[in-house]
Amino acid sequence: MANTNMGTKFYISATIAPNDLALTDFEAIDDWVEVAKVGNIGETGSQVNILNYDTMDTTVTQKAKGIINAGDPTIECSYVPTDQGQLAMRAAAKTNFNYAFKIVHNDKLTPAGSGTTHFNRGLVAGPSTPNGGVEDFILNVFTLALNQEQLTIPAA
C-alpha cells in the first residue's frame, strides 16, 4: 500500500537532549510540541560517507565506508508568529543545544493504530526566509543538524 505525506506531523521537545536517546527515552518525553503549518520535511535517515583512494598498482578506485551522517533535513513551514511549535523551533535555534524531534506519518494500519514514527535528536539552525513573489506564502525554513541515528517505529 502506498501512502502520501498528507497528515504527517512534526514535533519538537523543548527539553534539552545532550546525549543519545534510546527508544524508551524518546517515548518517555512528555513535552512534545507540534510545529504548525509544516509544508515540507527534508530527507532524514543515515548517509554513510564513502571514502575513495587510488593507488599506483590498481585500476579501480578502492572504496570503504566512513562515518555516518545522521542527516541535515530542512523543516519548511508557513510562518505563524504565535504557534508554540514554531516558537520552540526559534528558541532552540538560538542555542547550541540538542533537542529531540518526532515525525508521525498518517499511515496507521487500523483506525485505532499508530502511524510510522521517526525519532531524531540534534541542533536547530535558522530560520531562513526564502521570501518569494506576490503569491508566495511567507515561510520559515529551519535546518536540523542531527547528531544521532534515526529510530523508527513502524505503523501499527
Rosetta silent file (secondary structure, phi, psi, omega in degrees, C-alpha in Angstrom):
SEQUENCE: MANTNMGTKFYISATIAPNDLALTDFEAIDDWVEVAKVGNIGETGSQVNILNYDTMDTTVTQKAKGIINAGDPTIECSYVPTDQGQLAMRAAAKTNFNYAFKIVHNDKLTPAGSGTTHFNRGLVAGPSTPNGGVEDFILNVFTLALNQEQLTIPAA
SCORE:     score description
SCORE:     0.000 S_00000001
   1 L     0.000  130.981  178.033    0.000    0.000    0.000 S_00000001
   2 L   -93.753  144.515  179.390    1.371    3.428   -0.941 S_00000001
   3 L  -127.217  158.686  174.419    0.897    6.424    1.334 S_00000001
   4 L  -106.309  176.480  177.357    1.347   10.169    0.962 S_00000001
   5 L   -86.380   -2.600  179.403    2.738   12.667    3.452 S_00000001
   6 L   -57.979  129.024 -179.912   -0.676   14.288    3.918 S_00000001
   7 L    90.882   -3.422  177.545   -1.454   14.321    7.628 S_00000001
   8 L   -68.037  142.274 -179.478    2.184   13.886    8.718 S_00000001
   9 E  -122.834  144.079  178.902    3.036   15.800   11.889 S_00000001
  10 E  -118.546  134.864 -177.403    6.376   17.181   13.110 S_00000001
  11 E  -129.401  152.919  170.388    7.146   17.745   16.796 S_00000001
  12 E  -127.000  146.580  171.424    9.962   19.214   18.892 S_00000001
  13 E   -99.316  133.110 -179.948   10.627   18.675   22.579 S_00000001
  14 E   -77.080   -6.465 -179.583   11.610   21.848   24.435 S_00000001
  15 E   -83.768  131.145  178.288   13.779   19.788   26.786 S_00000001
  16 E   -63.826  136.449 -179.450   17.497   19.782   26.012 S_00000001
  17 L  -122.085   82.372 -173.271   18.745   16.313   24.983 S_00000001
  18 L   -71.412  -21.286 -175.939   22.542   16.383   25.434 S_00000001
  19 L  -122.069  161.809  175.626   23.097   12.626   24.981 S_00000001
  20 L   -54.477  143.947 -179.428   21.893    9.926   22.605 S_00000001
  21 L  -111.938  136.663  172.464   18.388    8.750   23.475 S_00000001
  22 L   -80.329  165.899  179.705   17.145    5.162   23.446 S_00000001
  23 H   -55.208  -41.294  179.709   13.690    4.409   22.095 S_00000001
  24 H   -64.628  -32.716  177.459   12.312    4.256   25.648 S_00000001
  25 H   -66.368  -45.514  178.123   13.801    7.730   26.320 S_00000001
  26 H   -60.923  -44.615 -177.602   12.060    9.196   23.255 S_00000001
  27 H   -67.182  -23.543 -179.521    8.780    7.521   24.208 S_00000001
  28 H   -83.137  -11.694 -179.740    9.027    8.909   27.763 S_00000001
  29 L   -64.050  130.401 -176.693    9.219   12.536   26.589 S_00000001
  30 L  -118.402   10.965 -179.962    6.040   14.294   27.686 S_00000001
  31 L  -119.664   33.600  177.588    6.548   17.832   26.354 S_00000001
  32 E   -62.151  134.962  176.596    6.252   17.262   22.584 S_00000001
  33 E  -122.160  124.030  178.424    5.018   20.399   20.809 S_00000001
  34 E   -73.271  136.436  174.955    3.620   20.108   17.285 S_00000001
  35 L   -89.929  121.959 -174.950    5.040   22.592   14.782 S_00000001
  36 L   -80.835  155.175  170.658    2.096   24.040   12.828 S_00000001
  37 L    59.159   36.459  176.667    1.766   24.586    9.086 S_00000001
  38 E   -74.400  127.056 -179.869    4.703   22.366    8.058 S_00000001
  39 E  -105.376  -20.399 -178.291    4.769   22.109    4.278 S_00000001
  40 E  -157.539  132.425  173.408    7.942   20.095    3.775 S_00000001
  41 E  -115.702  120.220 -177.469   10.183   17.890    5.896 S_00000001
  42 L   -67.015  179.042 -175.068   13.555   17.277    4.313 S_00000001
  43 L   -65.872  128.943  175.280   15.341   13.965    3.955 S_00000001
  44 L  -118.723  171.777 -177.722   16.081   12.091    7.173 S_00000001
  45 L   106.730  165.409 -174.068   17.940    8.859    7.819 S_00000001
  46 L   -81.906  142.094  173.210   21.589    7.925    7.799 S_00000001
  47 E  -124.307  123.277 -178.931   24.008    8.608    4.992 S_00000001
  48 E   -91.010  128.824  175.002   27.326    6.767    5.097 S_00000001
  49 E   -68.748  133.151  176.378   30.336    8.660    3.812 S_00000001
  50 E  -102.281  122.937 -179.871   32.111    6.701    1.088 S_00000001
  51 E   -93.666  141.914  178.876   35.886    7.028    1.144 S_00000001
  52 E  -123.993  143.937  174.096   37.937    6.722   -2.057 S_00000001
  53 E  -152.016  128.816  177.650   41.626    6.075   -2.533 S_00000001
  54 L  -102.414  136.110  175.743   43.602    5.419   -5.701 S_00000001
  55 L  -120.166  159.040 -176.436   46.880    3.533   -5.612 S_00000001
  56 L   -64.757  -25.077 -174.656   49.508    3.144   -8.301 S_00000001
  57 L   -99.599   10.292  178.224   49.040   -0.617   -8.533 S_00000001
  58 L  -124.399  155.339  177.010   45.253   -0.738   -9.054 S_00000001
  59 L  -105.920   -1.572  179.912   42.994    0.163  -11.955 S_00000001
  60 L  -125.579  134.142  177.297   39.888    0.551   -9.805 S_00000001
  61 L   -59.901  131.714  177.337   39.387    3.122   -7.066 S_00000001
  62 E   -83.211  137.520 -177.027   39.390    1.453   -3.664 S_00000001
  63 E  -129.685  150.406  177.075   36.360    2.323   -1.533 S_00000001
  64 E  -148.717  158.609  175.524   35.393    1.944    2.082 S_00000001
  65 E   -82.096  138.274  176.430   32.611    3.092    4.337 S_00000001
  66 E  -104.100 -148.064 -179.383   33.390    6.040    6.588 S_00000001
  67 E   -79.675  165.417 -175.880   31.431    7.602    9.392 S_00000001
  68 E   -97.110  134.200  170.001   27.671    8.101    9.322 S_00000001
  69 E   -98.827  119.262 -177.978   25.972   11.453    8.812 S_00000001
  70 L   -72.955  -12.318  174.873   22.607   11.277   10.609 S_00000001
  71 L   119.773  160.108  178.805   21.238   13.981    8.300 S_00000001
  72 L  -139.027   57.499 -176.006   20.614   17.698    7.922 S_00000001
  73 L   -69.741  154.669  172.733   16.952   17.960    6.898 S_00000001
  74 E  -103.653  145.525  176.731   15.154   21.258    6.499 S_00000001
  75 E  -115.163  113.077 -178.193   11.737   21.896    8.019 S_00000001
  76 E  -103.348  129.031  179.129    9.731   24.369    5.944 S_00000001
  77 E  -141.377  149.970  174.122    6.649   25.942    7.468 S_00000001
  78 E   -69.680  125.473 -172.804    4.248   28.746    6.733 S_00000001
  79 L   -61.430  120.189  173.790    5.187   31.481    9.205 S_00000001
  80 L  -128.331  102.829 -171.572    2.824   31.677   12.189 S_00000001
  81 L   -62.290  -20.592 -176.760    4.335   34.067   14.759 S_00000001
  82 L  -105.804   -0.507 -178.757    2.250   32.751   17.688 S_00000001
  83 L   -68.152  129.147 -177.088    2.466   28.990   17.043 S_00000001
  84 H   -62.556  -36.879  178.611    4.003   27.263   20.079 S_00000001
  85 H   -67.388  -44.068  177.956    5.894   24.746   17.925 S_00000001
  86 H   -66.972  -36.444  175.444    7.414   27.428   15.705 S_00000001
  87 H   -62.624  -40.288  178.095    8.278   29.466   18.812 S_00000001
  88 H   -64.856  -39.045  177.687   10.037   26.391   20.263 S_00000001
  89 H   -64.651  -44.133  179.238   11.979   25.951   16.997 S_00000001
  90 H   -63.464  -40.730  178.878   13.030   29.631   17.006 S_00000001
  91 H   -65.358  -43.689  179.539   14.095   29.394   20.664 S_00000001
  92 H   -63.382  -34.484 -178.969   16.077   26.186   20.012 S_00000001
  93 H   -66.287  -20.282 -179.962   17.779   27.834   17.025 S_00000001
  94 L   -87.117    2.316 -178.560   19.236   30.476   19.364 S_00000001
  95 L  -117.090  173.586  173.052   21.083   27.815   21.390 S_00000001
  96 L  -110.908   28.113 -177.320   23.890   25.323   20.835 S_00000001
  97 L  -102.396  157.483  175.302   21.933   22.502   22.467 S_00000001
  98 L   -90.696  144.751  179.100   20.487   19.289   21.033 S_00000001
  99 E  -130.490  160.885  177.344   16.731   18.673   21.101 S_00000001
 100 E   -92.864  145.567  178.984   14.519   15.672   20.356 S_00000001
 101 E  -130.195  151.897  179.092   12.285   15.582   17.255 S_00000001
 102 E  -139.472  133.166  173.419    9.428   13.310   16.246 S_00000001
 103 E  -117.309  127.349  179.212    7.796   12.767   12.858 S_00000001
 104 E  -121.809  117.975  179.338    4.496   10.857   12.830 S_00000001
 105 L   -84.895  155.171  179.312    3.073    9.734    9.481 S_00000001
 106 L   -93.614   60.736 -177.149   -0.645    9.284    8.840 S_00000001
 107 L  -127.672   30.319 -178.634   -0.286    5.642    7.764 S_00000001
 108 L   -60.212  148.849 -174.291   -1.810    3.691   10.647 S_00000001
 109 L   -82.846  -22.714  177.109   -2.988    0.216    9.727 S_00000001
 110 L  -138.703  162.300  179.162   -6.265    0.382   11.666 S_00000001
 111 L   -56.491  -32.048 -179.374   -8.371    3.288   12.988 S_00000001
 112 L   -92.002   -0.398 -175.769   -7.050    2.636   16.499 S_00000001
 113 L   -77.354 -171.255  178.116   -3.446    2.090   15.319 S_00000001
 114 L  -127.779  148.786 -179.474   -0.473    4.410   15.247 S_00000001
 115 L   -79.517  163.328  174.102    1.437    5.836   12.294 S_00000001
 116 L   -55.181  131.882 -177.333    5.069    5.228   11.447 S_00000001
 117 E  -123.759  130.841  175.743    7.105    7.320   13.885 S_00000001
 118 E  -112.658  132.677  175.455   10.665    8.568   13.413 S_00000001
 119 E  -112.382  138.582  178.322   12.672    9.909   16.339 S_00000001
 120 E  -140.059  165.162  177.394   15.728   12.140   15.896 S_00000001
 121 E  -143.553  134.419  178.154   17.995   14.302   18.065 S_00000001
 122 E   175.484 -167.943 -178.806   20.074   17.303   17.062 S_00000001
 123 E   -88.852  158.823  174.382   20.604   21.033   16.725 S_00000001
 124 E  -117.836  132.447  175.152   18.242   23.592   15.202 S_00000001
 125 E  -124.197  154.409  178.027   19.510   26.363   12.901 S_00000001
 126 E   109.813 -158.790    3.432   17.637   29.210   11.247 S_00000001
 127 E   -86.160  151.953  167.980   15.103   30.186   10.431 S_00000001
 128 E   -99.578  158.303 -179.994   15.812   31.447    6.958 S_00000001
 129 L  -123.974  110.183 -176.034   13.079   33.172    4.988 S_00000001
 130 L   -68.369  -11.871 -175.864   13.022   32.375    1.261 S_00000001
 131 L    58.229 -128.896  179.445   10.794   35.432    0.548 S_00000001
 132 L   127.035 -159.434 -174.961    9.396   34.992   -2.948 S_00000001
 133 L   -99.172 -172.992 -175.877    6.771   36.507   -5.175 S_00000001
 134 L   -55.905  -41.381 -175.816    3.350   38.089   -4.838 S_00000001
 135 L  -102.845   26.015  176.745    1.501   34.801   -4.487 S_00000001
 136 L  -100.136  145.521  174.140    4.006   33.017   -2.251 S_00000001
 137 L   -73.196  154.532  171.485    3.419   32.315    1.417 S_00000001
 138 L   -78.724  122.190 -175.286    5.786   33.790    3.988 S_00000001
 139 E  -116.877  153.987  164.934    7.912   30.814    5.027 S_00000001
 140 E  -119.236  136.863  178.427   10.427   29.949    7.696 S_00000001
 141 E  -122.787  120.608  177.815   12.950   27.215    6.961 S_00000001
 142 E  -105.389  144.409  173.965   14.802   25.551    9.829 S_00000001
 143 E  -109.552  131.026  175.524   17.767   23.213    9.356 S_00000001
 144 E  -100.017  129.737  174.609   18.215   20.296   11.747 S_00000001
 145 E  -104.461   92.428 -172.366   21.764   19.080   12.319 S_00000001
 146 E   -75.056  134.460 -176.746   21.033   15.553   13.510 S_00000001
 147 L  -117.529   16.135  178.895   23.548   14.022   15.906 S_00000001
 148 L  -150.206  143.546  177.355   22.025   10.592   16.403 S_00000001
 149 L   -62.520  142.736 -179.338   20.872    7.888   14.009 S_00000001
 150 L   -64.278  137.900  173.292   17.124    7.931   13.408 S_00000001
 151 E  -108.022  133.248 -175.904   14.981    5.457   15.345 S_00000001
 152 E  -124.931  135.232  172.458   11.827    4.263   13.587 S_00000001
 153 E  -112.195  120.225 -179.336    8.706    2.538   14.877 S_00000001
 154 L   -65.274  158.242  177.090    6.648    1.004   12.032 S_00000001
 155 L   -58.259  147.408  178.754    2.937    1.737   11.694 S_00000001
 156 L  -122.834    0.000    0.000    0.652   -0.434   13.808 S_00000001
